Amino acid sequence: MTLPLAGITVLDFSTLLPGPLTTLILAEAGARVIKVERPGGEDMRGFPPHVEGTSAPFAVLNAGKESLVLDLKAPDAMECLRPLLTTCDVLVEQFRPGVMDRLGLGYETLSAANPRLIYCSITGYGQDGPRAGEAGHDLNYQAVTGLLSLAPSMPAALVADIAGGAMPAVMNILLALRQRDLTGRGSRLDIAMADAMFTFAWFALAEGAATGRYPGAHENLLAGGSPRYALYPTRDGRYLAVGALEQKFWMAFCEAIALAPALRDDRADPSATRAEVARLVAARDAGEWQAALASRDCCCTIVASLAEATSDPHFAARGLFGARAHLSSGSTLPGTPLPIGPHLRRDPQEVRTVPGLDED
């Protein structure tokens, strides 16, 4: 099988999550990824838990890559990198704006010697603007863009790192490769994790544009503003996720829980409808609701634990956990599930070795 990124070489100067996940996806699609690490290794190598001396988070994000250990401030660093810099197709970096320029690795310098280079920078706030040099993490990017205000709580997912950093980076790299096919020239990509958080607020933004008022906490339809789209505790302390937005699904759900007809028009008194749904759901255990709703086709599911979800026959049948990260000791870890079509990525049975620091 010919993989879509076969023959593409990627230099990866990134650390932690956004950049490494970006280059993991590129590697799974057939690219050769060379991870440039400082002496002692990137920060993620120290993250617990460790399996036989190897960080499990590092392993699942970097299996299938090569590692080049190099002090970028050393006098001979550029000489060591030059053969790769002049021939690679893609460079991914995740430093604050200006750092790569000070190291002699800025876009203008490298593209002069390698005009076909696609240079992707991933930062919190982008390469310019008043916040460009500001430190931040995922929670900060969701907070400063207003996304977190729609349903204030501790997010369960690193939305900014993954959906604001890694995914847009991959998307733009692939678009830039296609553009290079047409023009023969590479380009500079400025990926700001905070920017993409506004995309996730699309419904609330549309509501604000139409009414002149942006929704507050738990007022937006998709963030707790409707009884039809909410989490309800069950008697045994679990949760029923109700996503019955469309009328046919809502009516099927109302029938299943025997909601009083007067409360089924949730526009009349949303609070009363929500309170009664909560009372009815809390009267039965999660298993009872799962059985009662299984044949109703009403977009309602019990919130599964991660352990339950990873052993779900459906996800096993789709091969989400087929890839393995192979440690130098011979042990393996399940690879990170990635949203890539099976015909566009490496065979799950192909060995994906986790790079050690002694490789160059």
Short mmCIF file of C-alpha atoms in Angstrom, two decimals, residues 1-299:
data_model
loop_
_atom_site.label_atom_id
_atom_site.label_comp_id
_atom_site.label_asym_id
_atom_site.label_seq_id
_atom_site.Cartn_x
_atom_site.Cartn_y
_atom_site.Cartn_z
CA MET A 1 0.00 0.00 0.00
CA THR A 2 1.29 3.46 -0.92
CA LEU A 3 0.72 5.83 1.97
CA PRO A 4 -0.28 9.43 1.16
CA LEU A 5 2.77 11.02 2.82
CA ALA A 6 5.36 8.50 1.64
CA GLY A 7 8.53 10.37 0.71
CA ILE A 8 7.74 13.37 2.93
CA THR A 9 10.31 14.25 5.60
CA VAL A 10 9.27 16.20 8.70
CA LEU A 11 11.60 17.89 11.17
CA ASP A 12 9.87 18.11 14.54
CA PHE A 13 11.17 20.67 17.06
CA SER A 14 8.03 20.50 19.22
CA THR A 15 7.41 19.17 22.73
CA LEU A 16 4.56 18.00 24.97
CA LEU A 17 1.22 17.54 23.11
CA PRO A 18 0.17 19.77 20.16
CA GLY A 19 3.25 19.43 17.95
CA PRO A 20 4.03 15.79 18.77
CA LEU A 21 0.43 14.78 18.05
CA THR A 22 0.64 16.68 14.75
CA THR A 23 3.74 14.81 13.67
CA LEU A 24 2.37 11.50 14.96
CA ILE A 25 -0.55 11.85 12.55
CA LEU A 26 1.86 12.70 9.72
CA ALA A 27 4.02 9.68 10.61
CA GLU A 28 0.99 7.38 10.61
CA ALA A 29 0.19 8.64 7.10
CA GLY A 30 3.66 7.60 5.91
CA ALA A 31 5.93 10.59 6.58
CA ARG A 32 9.41 10.21 7.98
CA VAL A 33 9.47 12.24 11.21
CA ILE A 34 12.78 13.24 12.80
CA LYS A 35 12.25 14.54 16.33
CA VAL A 36 14.93 17.04 17.37
CA GLU A 37 15.38 16.88 21.16
CA ARG A 38 17.58 18.76 23.57
CA PRO A 39 20.16 16.78 25.56
CA GLY A 40 18.26 14.87 28.21
CA GLY A 41 15.18 14.70 26.03
CA GLU A 42 12.00 16.74 25.73
CA ASP A 43 9.83 17.44 28.76
CA MET A 44 7.24 14.74 28.02
CA ARG A 45 9.86 12.02 28.60
CA GLY A 46 9.58 12.84 32.30
CA PHE A 47 5.79 12.57 32.53
CA PRO A 48 4.42 9.62 34.57
CA PRO A 49 3.43 6.89 34.48
CA HIS A 50 6.56 5.14 33.31
CA VAL A 51 6.71 1.64 31.88
CA GLU A 52 10.13 0.04 32.26
CA GLY A 53 11.77 3.45 32.34
CA THR A 54 9.82 4.98 29.45
CA SER A 55 7.11 7.60 29.87
CA ALA A 56 3.83 6.14 28.64
CA PRO A 57 2.50 9.56 27.46
CA PHE A 58 5.72 10.16 25.53
CA ALA A 59 5.62 6.66 24.03
CA VAL A 60 2.10 6.89 22.62
CA LEU A 61 2.76 10.33 21.09
CA ASN A 62 6.13 9.57 19.53
CA ALA A 63 6.16 5.93 18.45
CA GLY A 64 7.29 5.55 14.86
CA LYS A 65 9.52 8.64 14.85
CA GLU A 66 13.29 9.02 14.85
CA SER A 67 15.14 11.05 17.48
CA LEU A 68 18.05 13.45 16.96
CA VAL A 69 19.56 14.76 20.21
CA LEU A 70 21.07 18.20 19.71
CA ASP A 71 21.82 21.33 21.71
CA LEU A 72 20.40 24.01 19.42
CA LYS A 73 22.59 26.65 21.10
CA ALA A 74 25.82 24.74 20.39
CA PRO A 75 28.20 26.34 17.83
CA ASP A 76 27.96 23.35 15.49
CA ALA A 77 24.18 22.86 15.76
CA MET A 78 23.39 24.48 12.41
CA GLU A 79 26.09 22.47 10.67
CA CYS A 80 24.60 19.24 12.02
CA LEU A 81 21.11 20.24 10.94
CA ARG A 82 21.96 21.76 7.56
CA PRO A 83 21.57 18.57 5.46
CA LEU A 84 18.10 18.06 6.92
CA LEU A 85 17.06 21.71 6.79
CA THR A 86 17.84 22.03 3.10
CA THR A 87 16.00 18.88 2.09
CA CYS A 88 13.08 18.38 4.48
CA ASP A 89 9.52 19.06 3.36
CA VAL A 90 7.91 20.16 6.62
CA LEU A 91 9.20 21.74 9.82
CA VAL A 92 7.04 21.88 12.96
CA GLU A 93 8.02 24.07 15.91
CA GLN A 94 6.28 25.10 19.10
CA PHE A 95 8.50 27.75 20.68
CA ARG A 96 7.32 31.23 21.61
CA PRO A 97 7.49 33.73 18.74
CA GLY A 98 11.05 34.82 17.99
CA VAL A 99 12.87 31.87 19.56
CA MET A 100 13.55 30.03 16.29
CA ASP A 101 14.81 33.27 14.71
CA ARG A 102 17.28 33.77 17.55
CA LEU A 103 18.52 30.20 17.03
CA GLY A 104 19.11 30.89 13.32
CA LEU A 105 16.18 28.63 12.42
CA GLY A 106 13.58 31.23 11.43
CA TYR A 107 11.37 30.85 8.38
CA GLU A 108 13.04 33.55 6.28
CA THR A 109 16.48 32.03 6.81
CA LEU A 110 15.46 28.45 6.13
CA SER A 111 13.14 29.14 3.20
CA ALA A 112 15.91 31.03 1.42
CA ALA A 113 17.90 27.79 1.29
CA ASN A 114 14.87 25.52 0.90
CA PRO A 115 12.06 27.34 -0.96
CA ARG A 116 9.83 24.25 -0.87
CA LEU A 117 9.83 24.15 2.93
CA ILE A 118 6.46 24.21 4.74
CA TYR A 119 7.18 25.83 8.09
CA CYS A 120 4.49 25.30 10.74
CA SER A 121 4.58 27.23 14.01
CA ILE A 122 2.16 26.23 16.79
CA THR A 123 1.68 28.71 19.63
CA GLY A 124 -1.01 29.76 22.06
CA TYR A 125 -1.83 33.15 20.55
CA GLY A 126 -0.06 33.23 17.19
CA GLN A 127 3.02 34.99 15.85
CA ASP A 128 1.65 38.52 16.25
CA GLY A 129 -0.86 40.52 18.27
CA PRO A 130 -0.78 41.88 21.85
CA ARG A 131 -0.90 38.40 23.44
CA ALA A 132 1.68 36.76 21.14
CA GLY A 133 4.34 36.47 23.85
CA GLU A 134 1.97 35.52 26.65
CA ALA A 135 2.35 32.16 28.38
CA GLY A 136 -0.65 29.88 28.54
CA HIS A 137 -2.05 26.38 28.56
CA ASP A 138 -5.20 24.76 27.24
CA LEU A 139 -7.41 26.02 30.07
CA ASN A 140 -6.23 29.60 29.49
CA TYR A 141 -7.02 29.51 25.78
CA GLN A 142 -10.55 28.25 26.47
CA ALA A 143 -10.97 30.91 29.16
CA VAL A 144 -9.71 33.97 27.29
CA THR A 145 -11.81 33.26 24.19
CA GLY A 146 -15.08 33.00 26.12
CA LEU A 147 -15.61 29.34 25.30
CA LEU A 148 -15.34 28.34 28.94
CA SER A 149 -17.98 30.89 29.96
CA LEU A 150 -20.69 28.98 28.09
CA ALA A 151 -20.51 26.06 30.56
CA PRO A 152 -18.06 26.90 33.36
CA SER A 153 -16.47 23.69 34.62
CA MET A 154 -13.15 21.91 34.42
CA PRO A 155 -12.95 20.61 30.81
CA ALA A 156 -12.45 16.87 30.42
CA ALA A 157 -10.54 17.31 27.15
CA LEU A 158 -7.54 19.38 26.04
CA VAL A 159 -9.61 21.00 23.32
CA ALA A 160 -7.15 23.81 22.57
CA ASP A 161 -4.08 21.57 22.37
CA ILE A 162 -5.69 18.94 20.17
CA ALA A 163 -8.54 20.60 18.27
CA GLY A 164 -6.95 24.06 18.28
CA GLY A 165 -3.33 23.03 17.79
CA ALA A 166 -2.68 19.57 16.39
CA MET A 167 -5.72 19.18 14.13
CA PRO A 168 -5.46 22.63 12.45
CA ALA A 169 -1.72 22.08 12.08
CA VAL A 170 -2.25 18.81 10.22
CA MET A 171 -5.02 20.34 8.11
CA ASN A 172 -2.91 23.34 7.12
CA ILE A 173 0.20 21.25 6.45
CA LEU A 174 -1.77 19.03 4.07
CA LEU A 175 -3.29 22.08 2.36
CA ALA A 176 0.17 23.63 2.06
CA LEU A 177 1.56 20.43 0.54
CA ARG A 178 -1.22 20.52 -2.05
CA GLN A 179 -0.54 24.19 -2.73
CA ARG A 180 3.15 23.34 -3.15
CA ASP A 181 2.16 20.75 -5.75
CA LEU A 182 0.56 23.59 -7.72
CA THR A 183 3.12 26.35 -7.17
CA GLY A 184 6.39 24.60 -6.37
CA ARG A 185 6.85 26.75 -3.27
CA GLY A 186 6.44 26.15 0.44
CA SER A 187 4.81 28.49 2.93
CA ARG A 188 4.67 29.73 6.52
CA LEU A 189 1.85 28.44 8.74
CA ASP A 190 0.85 30.33 11.88
CA ILE A 191 -1.30 28.05 14.08
CA ALA A 192 -2.73 29.78 17.15
CA MET A 193 -4.50 27.43 19.53
CA ALA A 194 -6.68 30.21 20.96
CA ASP A 195 -8.00 31.19 17.52
CA ALA A 196 -9.74 27.87 16.98
CA MET A 197 -11.65 28.14 20.25
CA PHE A 198 -14.01 30.60 18.55
CA THR A 199 -14.85 27.89 16.03
CA PHE A 200 -16.19 25.78 18.91
CA ALA A 201 -18.41 28.64 20.00
CA TRP A 202 -20.02 28.84 16.54
CA PHE A 203 -23.61 28.38 17.74
CA ALA A 204 -23.28 30.93 20.52
CA LEU A 205 -21.62 33.40 18.13
CA ALA A 206 -24.48 32.96 15.66
CA GLU A 207 -26.97 33.51 18.46
CA GLY A 208 -25.20 36.70 19.54
CA ALA A 209 -25.05 38.02 15.98
CA ALA A 210 -28.77 37.39 15.48
CA THR A 211 -30.07 38.71 18.82
CA GLY A 212 -27.44 41.23 19.87
CA ARG A 213 -26.79 39.28 23.08
CA TYR A 214 -24.31 36.48 23.56
CA PRO A 215 -25.50 33.65 25.83
CA GLY A 216 -24.22 33.44 29.39
CA ALA A 217 -23.39 30.38 31.45
CA HIS A 218 -25.58 27.37 30.58
CA GLU A 219 -27.87 29.50 28.37
CA ASN A 220 -26.69 28.27 25.00
CA LEU A 221 -28.68 25.43 23.45
CA LEU A 222 -25.60 23.20 23.25
CA ALA A 223 -24.14 24.14 26.65
CA GLY A 224 -26.93 23.42 29.10
CA GLY A 225 -29.61 25.80 27.84
CA SER A 226 -32.12 23.10 26.92
CA PRO A 227 -33.64 20.13 28.79
CA ARG A 228 -33.20 18.20 25.55
CA TYR A 229 -29.41 18.40 25.62
CA ALA A 230 -28.15 17.74 29.12
CA LEU A 231 -26.71 15.30 31.63
CA TYR A 232 -29.05 13.81 34.24
CA PRO A 233 -27.87 11.82 37.30
CA THR A 234 -29.28 8.32 37.72
CA ARG A 235 -30.19 6.68 41.03
CA ASP A 236 -26.87 4.85 41.27
CA GLY A 237 -24.73 7.94 40.78
CA ARG A 238 -24.08 7.62 37.07
CA TYR A 239 -25.29 9.93 34.30
CA LEU A 240 -27.68 9.74 31.37
CA ALA A 241 -26.57 11.86 28.42
CA VAL A 242 -29.66 13.18 26.67
CA GLY A 243 -29.08 14.59 23.18
CA ALA A 244 -32.67 14.52 21.97
CA LEU A 245 -32.61 17.86 20.13
CA GLU A 246 -34.86 16.98 17.20
CA GLN A 247 -38.58 16.75 17.93
CA LYS A 248 -38.90 13.08 16.96
CA PHE A 249 -36.07 12.12 19.33
CA TRP A 250 -37.45 14.31 22.10
CA MET A 251 -40.92 12.80 21.85
CA ALA A 252 -39.48 9.28 21.87
CA PHE A 253 -37.49 10.12 24.99
CA CYS A 254 -40.53 11.66 26.68
CA GLU A 255 -42.52 8.50 25.99
CA ALA A 256 -39.73 6.32 27.35
CA ILE A 257 -39.54 8.16 30.66
CA ALA A 258 -43.32 8.79 30.85
CA LEU A 259 -42.94 12.56 31.05
CA ALA A 260 -46.28 14.27 31.66
CA PRO A 261 -47.77 15.58 28.38
CA ALA A 262 -48.06 19.11 29.77
CA LEU A 263 -44.26 19.28 30.19
CA ARG A 264 -43.26 17.93 26.78
CA ASP A 265 -43.43 21.39 25.23
CA ASP A 266 -40.16 22.45 26.82
CA ARG A 267 -40.42 25.98 25.44
CA ALA A 268 -43.33 26.80 27.77
CA ASP A 269 -41.43 26.31 31.02
CA PRO A 270 -37.93 24.87 30.41
CA SER A 271 -37.05 24.85 34.12
CA ALA A 272 -40.12 22.82 35.04
CA THR A 273 -39.49 20.34 32.23
CA ARG A 274 -35.83 19.95 33.23
CA ALA A 275 -36.71 19.44 36.91
CA GLU A 276 -39.24 16.72 36.13
CA VAL A 277 -36.92 14.93 33.70
CA ALA A 278 -34.22 15.03 36.39
CA ARG A 279 -36.65 13.57 38.96
CA LEU A 280 -37.72 10.74 36.66
CA VAL A 281 -34.18 9.85 35.61
CA ALA A 282 -32.98 9.88 39.23
CA ALA A 283 -35.61 7.28 40.14
CA ARG A 284 -33.89 4.43 38.26
CA ASP A 285 -30.39 3.01 37.93
CA ALA A 286 -28.23 3.50 34.84
CA GLY A 287 -28.60 -0.13 33.80
CA GLU A 288 -32.39 0.14 33.89
CA TRP A 289 -32.30 3.23 31.69
CA GLN A 290 -29.89 1.60 29.29
CA ALA A 291 -32.28 -1.30 28.82
CA ALA A 292 -35.36 0.92 28.60
CA LEU A 293 -33.86 3.28 26.00
CA ALA A 294 -31.97 0.73 23.88
CA SER A 295 -34.77 0.30 21.36
CA ARG A 296 -36.06 3.88 21.42
CA ASP A 297 -33.53 5.47 19.01
CA CYS A 298 -33.69 8.80 20.83
CA CYS A 299 -30.03 9.91 21.15
#
